[in-house]
Amino acid sequence: MANLTAEQLLEAFEKMTVLELSEFKKAFEDRFGVTAAAPVAVAAASAAPAAAAETAVEEQTEFSAVLTEVGPNKIPVIKVVRELTGLGLKEAKDVVDAAPKAVKEGIARDEAEKIKAALEEQGAKVEIK
């Protein structure tokens, strides 16, 4: 039998279905007395603490602009909320009346800053979370 290169083996695997690959894995494990699951489980277990540490260090990328106080100019604040969110008049009024309430969630920091500036210009108070 001719020796196959790694590239030739990969090409053969690409042509196989998932079921055929599963059967191949079982036959390989039986013939050579190895298991593919054990090293993966050990690697996953050792990678978990490292992933947790990376998550703790990761910077926040999504923010929420939360209207905390409406201030003295309720109507202009409602108009700004409508412009920023695309909500209808009633929905925008409901957001303003429900303060403290998120005006927009899951947005970039710069967009949250723009929302804060626009609403504070009308006398409202906004927090970025």
PDB file of C-alpha atoms in Angstrom:
ATOM      1  CA  MET A   1       0.000   0.000   0.000  1.00  0.00           C
ATOM      2  CA  ALA A   2       1.324   3.436  -0.889  1.00  0.00           C
ATOM      3  CA  ASN A   3       1.922   5.918   1.895  1.00  0.00           C
ATOM      4  CA  LEU A   4      -0.598   8.771   1.910  1.00  0.00           C
ATOM      5  CA  THR A   5       0.444  12.313   2.725  1.00  0.00           C
ATOM      6  CA  ALA A   6      -1.398  14.384   5.277  1.00  0.00           C
ATOM      7  CA  GLU A   7      -2.845  16.460   2.447  1.00  0.00           C
ATOM      8  CA  GLN A   8      -4.213  13.344   0.729  1.00  0.00           C
ATOM      9  CA  LEU A   9      -5.797  12.174   3.993  1.00  0.00           C
ATOM     10  CA  LEU A  10      -7.432  15.572   4.523  1.00  0.00           C
ATOM     11  CA  GLU A  11      -8.829  15.488   0.985  1.00  0.00           C
ATOM     12  CA  ALA A  12     -10.274  12.025   1.656  1.00  0.00           C
ATOM     13  CA  PHE A  13     -11.860  13.253   4.913  1.00  0.00           C
ATOM     14  CA  GLU A  14     -13.393  16.257   3.115  1.00  0.00           C
ATOM     15  CA  LYS A  15     -15.274  13.877   0.824  1.00  0.00           C
ATOM     16  CA  MET A  16     -16.715  11.840   3.719  1.00  0.00           C
ATOM     17  CA  THR A  17     -20.098  12.433   5.332  1.00  0.00           C
ATOM     18  CA  VAL A  18     -20.410  13.101   9.044  1.00  0.00           C
ATOM     19  CA  LEU A  19     -21.705   9.574   9.594  1.00  0.00           C
ATOM     20  CA  GLU A  20     -18.721   8.099   7.734  1.00  0.00           C
ATOM     21  CA  LEU A  21     -16.328  10.254   9.779  1.00  0.00           C
ATOM     22  CA  SER A  22     -17.966   9.068  12.995  1.00  0.00           C
ATOM     23  CA  GLU A  23     -17.600   5.443  11.956  1.00  0.00           C
ATOM     24  CA  PHE A  24     -13.972   6.066  10.975  1.00  0.00           C
ATOM     25  CA  LYS A  25     -13.260   7.598  14.391  1.00  0.00           C
ATOM     26  CA  LYS A  26     -14.733   4.561  16.165  1.00  0.00           C
ATOM     27  CA  ALA A  27     -12.728   2.141  13.998  1.00  0.00           C
ATOM     28  CA  PHE A  28      -9.536   4.161  14.577  1.00  0.00           C
ATOM     29  CA  GLU A  29     -10.069   4.141  18.352  1.00  0.00           C
ATOM     30  CA  ASP A  30     -10.731   0.362  18.336  1.00  0.00           C
ATOM     31  CA  ARG A  31      -7.737  -0.518  16.176  1.00  0.00           C
ATOM     32  CA  PHE A  32      -5.187   1.620  18.022  1.00  0.00           C
ATOM     33  CA  GLY A  33      -6.694   1.470  21.519  1.00  0.00           C
ATOM     34  CA  VAL A  34      -7.024   5.238  21.914  1.00  0.00           C
ATOM     35  CA  THR A  35      -9.883   7.605  22.607  1.00  0.00           C
ATOM     36  CA  ALA A  36     -10.251  11.023  21.033  1.00  0.00           C
ATOM     37  CA  ALA A  37     -12.561  12.273  23.789  1.00  0.00           C
ATOM     38  CA  ALA A  38     -10.141  12.089  26.741  1.00  0.00           C
ATOM     39  CA  PRO A  39      -7.546  14.624  25.511  1.00  0.00           C
ATOM     40  CA  VAL A  40     -10.292  16.985  24.415  1.00  0.00           C
ATOM     41  CA  ALA A  41     -11.945  16.864  27.835  1.00  0.00           C
ATOM     42  CA  VAL A  42      -8.642  17.517  29.586  1.00  0.00           C
ATOM     43  CA  ALA A  43      -7.855  20.375  27.232  1.00  0.00           C
ATOM     44  CA  ALA A  44     -11.317  21.872  27.751  1.00  0.00           C
ATOM     45  CA  ALA A  45     -11.018  21.584  31.523  1.00  0.00           C
ATOM     46  CA  SER A  46      -7.643  23.301  31.572  1.00  0.00           C
ATOM     47  CA  ALA A  47      -8.793  25.985  29.127  1.00  0.00           C
ATOM     48  CA  ALA A  48     -11.848  26.924  31.206  1.00  0.00           C
ATOM     49  CA  PRO A  49      -9.970  28.857  33.941  1.00  0.00           C
ATOM     50  CA  ALA A  50      -7.959  30.687  31.306  1.00  0.00           C
ATOM     51  CA  ALA A  51     -11.139  31.643  29.442  1.00  0.00           C
ATOM     52  CA  ALA A  52     -12.706  32.896  32.676  1.00  0.00           C
ATOM     53  CA  ALA A  53      -9.671  35.074  33.341  1.00  0.00           C
ATOM     54  CA  GLU A  54      -9.826  36.507  29.814  1.00  0.00           C
ATOM     55  CA  THR A  55     -13.511  37.311  30.208  1.00  0.00           C
ATOM     56  CA  ALA A  56     -12.853  39.222  33.407  1.00  0.00           C
ATOM     57  CA  VAL A  57     -10.189  41.344  31.695  1.00  0.00           C
ATOM     58  CA  GLU A  58     -12.242  41.910  28.531  1.00  0.00           C
ATOM     59  CA  GLU A  59     -13.506  45.438  27.968  1.00  0.00           C
ATOM     60  CA  GLN A  60     -17.216  46.145  27.783  1.00  0.00           C
ATOM     61  CA  THR A  61     -18.280  46.661  24.161  1.00  0.00           C
ATOM     62  CA  GLU A  62     -22.032  47.080  24.492  1.00  0.00           C
ATOM     63  CA  PHE A  63     -23.597  49.861  26.512  1.00  0.00           C
ATOM     64  CA  SER A  64     -27.039  51.100  27.460  1.00  0.00           C
ATOM     65  CA  ALA A  65     -28.138  54.724  27.634  1.00  0.00           C
ATOM     66  CA  VAL A  66     -30.489  54.905  30.621  1.00  0.00           C
ATOM     67  CA  LEU A  67     -32.729  57.917  31.141  1.00  0.00           C
ATOM     68  CA  THR A  68     -32.621  58.476  34.921  1.00  0.00           C
ATOM     69  CA  GLU A  69     -34.448  61.824  35.233  1.00  0.00           C
ATOM     70  CA  VAL A  70     -36.602  63.688  32.743  1.00  0.00           C
ATOM     71  CA  GLY A  71     -35.947  67.177  34.070  1.00  0.00           C
ATOM     72  CA  PRO A  72     -38.152  70.252  33.581  1.00  0.00           C
ATOM     73  CA  ASN A  73     -38.572  69.912  29.779  1.00  0.00           C
ATOM     74  CA  LYS A  74     -40.568  66.714  29.293  1.00  0.00           C
ATOM     75  CA  ILE A  75     -41.859  67.426  25.770  1.00  0.00           C
ATOM     76  CA  PRO A  76     -38.437  68.197  24.224  1.00  0.00           C
ATOM     77  CA  VAL A  77     -37.049  65.045  25.899  1.00  0.00           C
ATOM     78  CA  ILE A  78     -39.857  62.987  24.319  1.00  0.00           C
ATOM     79  CA  LYS A  79     -39.023  64.513  20.912  1.00  0.00           C
ATOM     80  CA  VAL A  80     -35.335  63.630  21.295  1.00  0.00           C
ATOM     81  CA  VAL A  81     -36.183  60.064  22.380  1.00  0.00           C
ATOM     82  CA  ARG A  82     -38.381  59.730  19.260  1.00  0.00           C
ATOM     83  CA  GLU A  83     -35.568  60.966  17.004  1.00  0.00           C
ATOM     84  CA  LEU A  84     -32.953  58.707  18.584  1.00  0.00           C
ATOM     85  CA  THR A  85     -34.995  55.520  18.718  1.00  0.00           C
ATOM     86  CA  GLY A  86     -37.474  55.805  15.861  1.00  0.00           C
ATOM     87  CA  LEU A  87     -40.335  55.128  18.270  1.00  0.00           C
ATOM     88  CA  GLY A  88     -43.781  56.585  17.842  1.00  0.00           C
ATOM     89  CA  LEU A  89     -45.039  59.424  20.034  1.00  0.00           C
ATOM     90  CA  LYS A  90     -46.863  57.172  22.502  1.00  0.00           C
ATOM     91  CA  GLU A  91     -43.933  54.732  22.824  1.00  0.00           C
ATOM     92  CA  ALA A  92     -41.432  57.560  23.331  1.00  0.00           C
ATOM     93  CA  LYS A  93     -43.716  59.139  25.962  1.00  0.00           C
ATOM     94  CA  ASP A  94     -43.969  55.764  27.725  1.00  0.00           C
ATOM     95  CA  VAL A  95     -40.154  55.509  27.837  1.00  0.00           C
ATOM     96  CA  VAL A  96     -39.859  59.008  29.285  1.00  0.00           C
ATOM     97  CA  ASP A  97     -42.673  58.428  31.804  1.00  0.00           C
ATOM     98  CA  ALA A  98     -41.068  55.158  32.950  1.00  0.00           C
ATOM     99  CA  ALA A  99     -37.734  56.807  33.867  1.00  0.00           C
ATOM    100  CA  PRO A 100     -35.360  55.374  34.948  1.00  0.00           C
ATOM    101  CA  LYS A 101     -35.554  53.388  31.727  1.00  0.00           C
ATOM    102  CA  ALA A 102     -33.101  52.373  29.010  1.00  0.00           C
ATOM    103  CA  VAL A 103     -33.497  54.508  25.899  1.00  0.00           C
ATOM    104  CA  LYS A 104     -31.269  52.195  23.832  1.00  0.00           C
ATOM    105  CA  GLU A 105     -29.449  49.001  24.788  1.00  0.00           C
ATOM    106  CA  GLY A 106     -26.585  47.046  23.217  1.00  0.00           C
ATOM    107  CA  ILE A 107     -25.021  50.047  21.494  1.00  0.00           C
ATOM    108  CA  ALA A 108     -21.454  51.279  21.031  1.00  0.00           C
ATOM    109  CA  ARG A 109     -19.912  53.676  23.539  1.00  0.00           C
ATOM    110  CA  ASP A 110     -19.806  56.608  21.099  1.00  0.00           C
ATOM    111  CA  GLU A 111     -23.495  56.215  20.226  1.00  0.00           C
ATOM    112  CA  ALA A 112     -24.356  56.083  23.932  1.00  0.00           C
ATOM    113  CA  GLU A 113     -22.366  59.307  24.457  1.00  0.00           C
ATOM    114  CA  LYS A 114     -24.305  61.004  21.622  1.00  0.00           C
ATOM    115  CA  ILE A 115     -27.615  59.962  23.178  1.00  0.00           C
ATOM    116  CA  LYS A 116     -26.484  61.228  26.563  1.00  0.00           C
ATOM    117  CA  ALA A 117     -25.414  64.579  25.115  1.00  0.00           C
ATOM    118  CA  ALA A 118     -28.665  65.050  23.168  1.00  0.00           C
ATOM    119  CA  LEU A 119     -30.868  64.261  26.159  1.00  0.00           C
ATOM    120  CA  GLU A 120     -28.825  66.294  28.639  1.00  0.00           C
ATOM    121  CA  GLU A 121     -29.097  69.242  26.262  1.00  0.00           C
ATOM    122  CA  GLN A 122     -32.854  69.114  26.965  1.00  0.00           C
ATOM    123  CA  GLY A 123     -32.333  68.977  30.743  1.00  0.00           C
ATOM    124  CA  ALA A 124     -32.623  65.224  31.263  1.00  0.00           C
ATOM    125  CA  LYS A 125     -30.121  63.089  33.161  1.00  0.00           C
ATOM    126  CA  VAL A 126     -28.666  59.995  31.485  1.00  0.00           C
ATOM    127  CA  GLU A 127     -26.358  57.236  32.699  1.00  0.00           C
ATOM    128  CA  ILE A 128     -24.293  54.989  30.472  1.00  0.00           C
ATOM    129  CA  LYS A 129     -24.145  51.430  31.732  1.00  0.00           C
TER     130      LYS A 129
END
